Tab-separated table of C-alpha atoms in Angstrom:
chain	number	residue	atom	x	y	z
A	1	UNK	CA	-5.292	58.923	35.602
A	2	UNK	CA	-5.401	59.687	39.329
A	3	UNK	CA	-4.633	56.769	40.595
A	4	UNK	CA	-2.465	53.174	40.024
A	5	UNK	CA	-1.937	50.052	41.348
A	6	UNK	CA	1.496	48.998	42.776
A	7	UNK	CA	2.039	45.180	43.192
A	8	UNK	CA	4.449	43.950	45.255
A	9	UNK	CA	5.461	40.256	44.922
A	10	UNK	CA	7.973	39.488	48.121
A	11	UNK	CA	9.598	37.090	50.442
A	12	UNK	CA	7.163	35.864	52.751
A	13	UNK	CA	9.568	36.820	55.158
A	14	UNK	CA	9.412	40.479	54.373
A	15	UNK	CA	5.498	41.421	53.964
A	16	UNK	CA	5.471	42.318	57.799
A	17	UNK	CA	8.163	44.796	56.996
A	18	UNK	CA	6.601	46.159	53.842
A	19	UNK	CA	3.166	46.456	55.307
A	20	UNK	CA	4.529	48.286	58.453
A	21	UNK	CA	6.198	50.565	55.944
A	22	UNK	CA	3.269	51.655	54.214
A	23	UNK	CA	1.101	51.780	57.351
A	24	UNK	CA	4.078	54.575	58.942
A	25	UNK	CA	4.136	56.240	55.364
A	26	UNK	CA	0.388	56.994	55.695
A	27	UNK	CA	-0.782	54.126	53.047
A	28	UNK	CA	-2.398	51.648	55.177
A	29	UNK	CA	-4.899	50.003	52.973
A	30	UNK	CA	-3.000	47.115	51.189
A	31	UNK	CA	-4.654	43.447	50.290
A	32	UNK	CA	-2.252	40.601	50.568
A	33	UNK	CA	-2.542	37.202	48.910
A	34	UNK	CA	-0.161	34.188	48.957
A	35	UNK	CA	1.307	32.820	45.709
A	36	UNK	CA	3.789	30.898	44.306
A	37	UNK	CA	6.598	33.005	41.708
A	38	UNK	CA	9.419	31.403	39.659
A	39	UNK	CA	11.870	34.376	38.766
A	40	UNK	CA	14.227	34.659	36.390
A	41	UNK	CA	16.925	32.212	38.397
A	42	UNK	CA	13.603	29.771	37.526
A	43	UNK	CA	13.343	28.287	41.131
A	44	UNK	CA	16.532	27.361	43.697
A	45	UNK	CA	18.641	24.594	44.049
A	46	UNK	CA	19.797	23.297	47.354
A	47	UNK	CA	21.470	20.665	47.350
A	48	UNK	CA	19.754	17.660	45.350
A	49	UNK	CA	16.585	19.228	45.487
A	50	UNK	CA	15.856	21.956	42.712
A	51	UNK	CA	11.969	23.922	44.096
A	52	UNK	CA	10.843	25.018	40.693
A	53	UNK	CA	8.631	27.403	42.585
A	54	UNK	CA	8.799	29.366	45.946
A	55	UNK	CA	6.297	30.880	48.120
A	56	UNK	CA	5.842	34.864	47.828
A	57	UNK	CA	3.150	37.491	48.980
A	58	UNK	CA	1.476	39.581	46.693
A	59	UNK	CA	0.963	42.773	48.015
A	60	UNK	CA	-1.402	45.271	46.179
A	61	UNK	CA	-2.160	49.076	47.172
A	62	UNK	CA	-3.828	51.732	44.722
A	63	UNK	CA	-2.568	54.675	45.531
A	64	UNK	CA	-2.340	58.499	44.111
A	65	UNK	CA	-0.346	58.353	40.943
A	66	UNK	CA	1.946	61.777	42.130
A	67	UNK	CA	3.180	59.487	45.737
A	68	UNK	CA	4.168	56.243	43.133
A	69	UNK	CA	7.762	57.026	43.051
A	70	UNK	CA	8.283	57.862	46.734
A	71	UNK	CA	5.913	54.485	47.633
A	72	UNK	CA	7.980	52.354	45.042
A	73	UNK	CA	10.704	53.421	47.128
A	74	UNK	CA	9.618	52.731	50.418
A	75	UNK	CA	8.297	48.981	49.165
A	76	UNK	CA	12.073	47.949	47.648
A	77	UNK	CA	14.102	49.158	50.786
A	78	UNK	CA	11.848	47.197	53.481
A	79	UNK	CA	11.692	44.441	50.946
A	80	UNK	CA	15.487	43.681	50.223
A	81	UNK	CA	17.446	41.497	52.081
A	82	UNK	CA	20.947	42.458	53.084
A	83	UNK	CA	22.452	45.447	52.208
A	84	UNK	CA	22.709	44.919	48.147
A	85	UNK	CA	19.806	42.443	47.900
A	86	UNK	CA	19.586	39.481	46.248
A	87	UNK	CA	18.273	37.103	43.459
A	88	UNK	CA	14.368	36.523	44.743
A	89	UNK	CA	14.003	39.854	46.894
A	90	UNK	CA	10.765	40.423	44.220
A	91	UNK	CA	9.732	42.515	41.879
A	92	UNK	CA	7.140	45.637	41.611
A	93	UNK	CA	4.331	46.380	39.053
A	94	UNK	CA	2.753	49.788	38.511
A	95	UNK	CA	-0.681	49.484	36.369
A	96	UNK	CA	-3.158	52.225	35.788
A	97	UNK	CA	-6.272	52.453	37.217
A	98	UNK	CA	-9.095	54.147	35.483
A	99	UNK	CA	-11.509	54.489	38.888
A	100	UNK	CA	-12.059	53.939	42.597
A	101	UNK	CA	-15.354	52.764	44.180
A	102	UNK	CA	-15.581	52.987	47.880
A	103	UNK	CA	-18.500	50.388	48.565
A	104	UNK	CA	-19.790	51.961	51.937
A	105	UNK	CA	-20.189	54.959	50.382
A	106	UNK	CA	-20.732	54.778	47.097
A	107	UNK	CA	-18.764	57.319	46.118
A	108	UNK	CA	-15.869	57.576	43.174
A	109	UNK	CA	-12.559	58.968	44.399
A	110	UNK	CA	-11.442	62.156	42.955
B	1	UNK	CA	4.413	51.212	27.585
B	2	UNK	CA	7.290	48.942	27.113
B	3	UNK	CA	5.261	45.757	29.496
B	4	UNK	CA	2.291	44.381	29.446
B	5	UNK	CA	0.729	41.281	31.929
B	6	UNK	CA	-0.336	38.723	30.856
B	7	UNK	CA	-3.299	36.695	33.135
B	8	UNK	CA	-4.178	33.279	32.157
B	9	UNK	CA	-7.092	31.849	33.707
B	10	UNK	CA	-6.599	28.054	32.975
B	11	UNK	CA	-7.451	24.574	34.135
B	12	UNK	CA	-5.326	23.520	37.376
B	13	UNK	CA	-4.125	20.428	35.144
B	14	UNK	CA	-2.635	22.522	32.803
B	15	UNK	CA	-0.946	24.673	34.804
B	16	UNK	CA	2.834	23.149	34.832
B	17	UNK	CA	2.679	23.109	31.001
B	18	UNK	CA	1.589	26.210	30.686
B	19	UNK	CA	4.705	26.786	33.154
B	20	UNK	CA	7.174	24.735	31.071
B	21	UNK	CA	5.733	26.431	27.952
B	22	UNK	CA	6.491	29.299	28.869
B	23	UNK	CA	10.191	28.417	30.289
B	24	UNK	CA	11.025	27.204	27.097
B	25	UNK	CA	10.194	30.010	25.125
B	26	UNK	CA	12.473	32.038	27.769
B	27	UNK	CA	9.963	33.680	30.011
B	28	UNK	CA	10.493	31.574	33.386
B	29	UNK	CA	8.946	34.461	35.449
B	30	UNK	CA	5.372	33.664	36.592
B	31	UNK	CA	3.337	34.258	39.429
B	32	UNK	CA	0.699	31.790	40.460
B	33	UNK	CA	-2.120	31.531	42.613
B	34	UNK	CA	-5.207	29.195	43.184
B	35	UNK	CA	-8.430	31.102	42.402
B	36	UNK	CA	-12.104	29.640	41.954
B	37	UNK	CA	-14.141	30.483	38.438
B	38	UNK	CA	-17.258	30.594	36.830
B	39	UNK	CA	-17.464	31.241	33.270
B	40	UNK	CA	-19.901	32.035	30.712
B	41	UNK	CA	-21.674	28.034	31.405
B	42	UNK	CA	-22.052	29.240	34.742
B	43	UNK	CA	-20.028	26.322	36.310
B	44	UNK	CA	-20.643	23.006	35.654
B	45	UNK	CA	-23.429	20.404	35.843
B	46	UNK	CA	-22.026	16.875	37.093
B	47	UNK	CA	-25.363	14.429	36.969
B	48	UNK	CA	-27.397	15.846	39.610
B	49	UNK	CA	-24.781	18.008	41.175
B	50	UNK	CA	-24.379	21.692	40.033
B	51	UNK	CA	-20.987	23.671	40.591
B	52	UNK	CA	-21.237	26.868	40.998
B	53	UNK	CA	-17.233	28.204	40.740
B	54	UNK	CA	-14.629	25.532	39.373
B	55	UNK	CA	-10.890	25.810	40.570
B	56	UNK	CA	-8.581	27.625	38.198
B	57	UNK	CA	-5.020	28.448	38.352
B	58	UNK	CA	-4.426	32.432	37.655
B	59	UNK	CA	-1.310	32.726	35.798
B	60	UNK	CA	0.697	36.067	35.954
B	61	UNK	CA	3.308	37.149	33.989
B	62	UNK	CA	4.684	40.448	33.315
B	63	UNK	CA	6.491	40.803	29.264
B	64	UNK	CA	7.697	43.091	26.689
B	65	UNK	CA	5.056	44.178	25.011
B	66	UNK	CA	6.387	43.209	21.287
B	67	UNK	CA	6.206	39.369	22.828
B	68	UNK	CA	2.477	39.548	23.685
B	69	UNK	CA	1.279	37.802	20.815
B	70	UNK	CA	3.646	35.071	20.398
B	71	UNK	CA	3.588	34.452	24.538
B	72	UNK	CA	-0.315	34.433	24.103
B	73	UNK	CA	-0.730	32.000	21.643
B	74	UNK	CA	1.532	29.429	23.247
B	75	UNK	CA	0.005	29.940	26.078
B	76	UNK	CA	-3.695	29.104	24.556
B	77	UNK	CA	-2.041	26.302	22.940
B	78	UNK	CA	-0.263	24.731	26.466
B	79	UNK	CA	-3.717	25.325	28.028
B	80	UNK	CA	-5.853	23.757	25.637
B	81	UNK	CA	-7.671	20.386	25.777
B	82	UNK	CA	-8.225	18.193	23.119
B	83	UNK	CA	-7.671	19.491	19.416
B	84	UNK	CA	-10.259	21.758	19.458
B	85	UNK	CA	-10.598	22.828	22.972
B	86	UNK	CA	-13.220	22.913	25.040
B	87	UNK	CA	-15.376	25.751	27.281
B	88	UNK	CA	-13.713	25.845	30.751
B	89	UNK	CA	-10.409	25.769	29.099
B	90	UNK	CA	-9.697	29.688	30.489
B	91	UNK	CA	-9.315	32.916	29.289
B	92	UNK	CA	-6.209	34.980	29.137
B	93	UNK	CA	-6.556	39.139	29.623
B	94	UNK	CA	-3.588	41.712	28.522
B	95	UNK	CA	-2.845	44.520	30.155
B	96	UNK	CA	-1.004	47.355	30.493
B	97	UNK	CA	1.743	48.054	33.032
B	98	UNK	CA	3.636	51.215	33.633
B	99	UNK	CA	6.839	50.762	35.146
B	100	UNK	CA	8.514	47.735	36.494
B	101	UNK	CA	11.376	47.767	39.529
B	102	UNK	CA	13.474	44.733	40.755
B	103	UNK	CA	13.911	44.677	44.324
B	104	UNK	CA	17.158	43.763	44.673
B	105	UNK	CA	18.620	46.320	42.656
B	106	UNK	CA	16.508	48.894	42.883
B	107	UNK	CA	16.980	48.885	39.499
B	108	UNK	CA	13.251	50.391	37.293
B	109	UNK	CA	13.784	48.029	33.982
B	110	UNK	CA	13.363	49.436	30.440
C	1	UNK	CA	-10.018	50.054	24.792
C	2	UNK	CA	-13.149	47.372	24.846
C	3	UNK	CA	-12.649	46.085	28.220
C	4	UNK	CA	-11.908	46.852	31.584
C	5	UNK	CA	-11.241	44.659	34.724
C	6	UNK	CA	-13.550	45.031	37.591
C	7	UNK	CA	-11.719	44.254	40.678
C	8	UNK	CA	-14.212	44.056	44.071
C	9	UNK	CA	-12.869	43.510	47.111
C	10	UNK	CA	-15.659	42.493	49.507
C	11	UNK	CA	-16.562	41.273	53.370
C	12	UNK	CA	-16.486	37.215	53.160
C	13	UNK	CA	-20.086	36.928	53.694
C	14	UNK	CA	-21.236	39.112	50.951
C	15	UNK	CA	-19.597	37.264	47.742
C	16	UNK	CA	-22.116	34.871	46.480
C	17	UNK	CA	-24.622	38.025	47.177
C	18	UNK	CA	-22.216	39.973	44.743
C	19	UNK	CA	-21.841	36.904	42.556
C	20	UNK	CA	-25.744	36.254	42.345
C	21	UNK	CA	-26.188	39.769	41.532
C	22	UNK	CA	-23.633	39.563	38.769
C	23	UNK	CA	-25.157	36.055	37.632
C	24	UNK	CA	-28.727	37.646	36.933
C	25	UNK	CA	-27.429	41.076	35.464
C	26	UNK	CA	-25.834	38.971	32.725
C	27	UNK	CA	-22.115	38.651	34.224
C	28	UNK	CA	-21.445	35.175	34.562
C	29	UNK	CA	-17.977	35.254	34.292
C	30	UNK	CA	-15.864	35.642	37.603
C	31	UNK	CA	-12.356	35.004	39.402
C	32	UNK	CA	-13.037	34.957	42.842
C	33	UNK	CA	-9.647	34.736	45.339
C	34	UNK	CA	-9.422	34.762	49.351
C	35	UNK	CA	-6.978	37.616	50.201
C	36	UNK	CA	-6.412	39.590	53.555
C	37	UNK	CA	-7.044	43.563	53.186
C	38	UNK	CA	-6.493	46.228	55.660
C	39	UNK	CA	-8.106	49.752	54.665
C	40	UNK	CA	-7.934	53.247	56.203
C	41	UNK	CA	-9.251	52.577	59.594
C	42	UNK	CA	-6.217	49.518	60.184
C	43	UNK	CA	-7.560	46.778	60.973
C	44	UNK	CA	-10.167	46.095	63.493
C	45	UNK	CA	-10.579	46.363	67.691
C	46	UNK	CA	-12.862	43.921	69.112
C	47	UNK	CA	-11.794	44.487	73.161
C	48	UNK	CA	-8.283	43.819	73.695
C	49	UNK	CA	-7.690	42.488	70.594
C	50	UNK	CA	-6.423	44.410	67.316
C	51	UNK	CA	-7.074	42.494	64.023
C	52	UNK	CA	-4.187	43.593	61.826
C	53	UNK	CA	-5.990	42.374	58.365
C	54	UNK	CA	-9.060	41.125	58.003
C	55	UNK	CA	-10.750	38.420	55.242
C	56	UNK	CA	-12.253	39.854	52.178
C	57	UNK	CA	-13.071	37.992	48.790
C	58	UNK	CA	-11.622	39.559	45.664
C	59	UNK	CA	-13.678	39.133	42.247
C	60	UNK	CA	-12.600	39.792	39.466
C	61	UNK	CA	-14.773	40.021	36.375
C	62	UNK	CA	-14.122	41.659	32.636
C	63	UNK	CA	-16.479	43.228	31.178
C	64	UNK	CA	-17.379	45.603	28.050
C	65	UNK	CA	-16.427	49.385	29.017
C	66	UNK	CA	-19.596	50.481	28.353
C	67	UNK	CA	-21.108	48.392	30.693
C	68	UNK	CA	-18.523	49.906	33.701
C	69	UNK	CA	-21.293	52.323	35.528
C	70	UNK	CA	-24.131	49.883	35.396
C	71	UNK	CA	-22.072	46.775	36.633
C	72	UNK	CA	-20.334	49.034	39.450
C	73	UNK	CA	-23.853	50.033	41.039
C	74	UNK	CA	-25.063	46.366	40.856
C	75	UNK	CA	-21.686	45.676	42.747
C	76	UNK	CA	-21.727	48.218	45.581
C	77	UNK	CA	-25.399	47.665	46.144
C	78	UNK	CA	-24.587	43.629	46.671
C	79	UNK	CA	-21.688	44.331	49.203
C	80	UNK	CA	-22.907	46.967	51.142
C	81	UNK	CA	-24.355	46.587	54.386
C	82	UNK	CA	-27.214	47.822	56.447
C	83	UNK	CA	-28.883	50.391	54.582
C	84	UNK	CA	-25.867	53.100	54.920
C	85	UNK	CA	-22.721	50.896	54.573
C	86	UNK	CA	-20.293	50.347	57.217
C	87	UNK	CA	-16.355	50.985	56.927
C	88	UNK	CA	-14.828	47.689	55.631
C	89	UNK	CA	-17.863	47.027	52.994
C	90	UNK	CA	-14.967	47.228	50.413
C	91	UNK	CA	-13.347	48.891	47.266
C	92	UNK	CA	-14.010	48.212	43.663
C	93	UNK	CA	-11.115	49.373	41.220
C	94	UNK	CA	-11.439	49.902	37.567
C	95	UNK	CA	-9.037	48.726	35.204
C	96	UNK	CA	-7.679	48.998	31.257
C	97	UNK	CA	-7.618	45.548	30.119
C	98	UNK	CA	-5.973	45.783	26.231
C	99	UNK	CA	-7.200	42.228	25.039
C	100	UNK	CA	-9.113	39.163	26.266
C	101	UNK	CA	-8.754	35.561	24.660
C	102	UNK	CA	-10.660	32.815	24.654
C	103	UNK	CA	-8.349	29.700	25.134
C	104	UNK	CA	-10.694	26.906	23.660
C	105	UNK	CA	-11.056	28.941	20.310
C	106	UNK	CA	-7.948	30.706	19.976
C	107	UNK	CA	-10.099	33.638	19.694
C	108	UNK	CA	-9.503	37.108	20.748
C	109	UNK	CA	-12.921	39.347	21.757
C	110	UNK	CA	-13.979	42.236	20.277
């Protein structure tokens, strides 16, 4: 396995951040889509009215499988809020990825 | 592999009880997101009008791999119509994931 | 492993091409979402103006791993454009995918 997929589900608040992150750290190509999460504090309660979901970003970018630790990294400190974080800052998934198909090209990546 | 996600495919009418399934049985963490679908009827035939892609809402949720069957099968049951079900009533795809980091802590889970 | 997930992500206007190709090859069966990619050349200049992320459709389709190669040509041939490609046709990413369900029937696939 060369390669894997990190997900990053965040505050909306905080994609900017974590896409200018990975642009400066020399991974620019990311795909973002806008979803709805429930965590494990199952929504937020303020005041009278409980939101049993909140808006997030999922941000995906496949990337060499030897740069996932320092990218992991890089995601989770432009993605927490504060300086110790908090309940909804996200979470990341790293899945495999078997190949990569660049459609202009044709090509497989190494 | 200690994870695995789980992606349900399912009607958008079913969604929020496949949500409140799946809170009961103690996995409140899901992403969601609106996605269009054609299946293996190749969309759906409505007198003389033919749909191409039907909405669907794409269910993610990332557990311990020792839960996937008993998280699968009440999700198939939350998502099902009728007693015996009926095409169009999704799919759901396992798969494997790697590692898996909360944000807030920094924190890679076990 | 049976299955893998075939994830395209492709220019707007070149989906249904991609999803009619898939139709007559005997692929029916696709999740199509609207997401925002940027790749390795950062967005796009048109004049003054720099596009940060662009549109792009991703599909998503499961298929039997023996099928992988054939399906991946049919893919990158539907997407591409001109008669050389152009940066920003799109990437297609190969996936494990450990088991796929049929909600109606309760049924997993071989």
């Amino acid at each position: 396995m060369a390669h894997v997929l990190v997900r990053s589900i965040v505050r909306p608040e905080k994609a900017d951040a974590v896409l200018a992150t990975l642009l400066d750290a020399g991974y620019p190509a990311v795909t973002k889509v806008s979803v709805f999460g429930r965590g494990k504090q199952r929504g937020l309660k303020v005041g009278d009215i409980h939101y049993d979901e909140l808006p997030k970003e999922l941000l995906m970018t496949v990337i060499p499988v030897d740069d996932k630790d320092f990218v992991v990294q890089r995601i989770m400190e432009a993605a927490r809020t504060g300086s110790k974080g908090n309940f909804g800052d996200g979470k990341i998934f790293v899945s495999p990825v078997i190949e990569v198909y660049t459609v202009s090209t044709g090509k497989k990546e190494d």
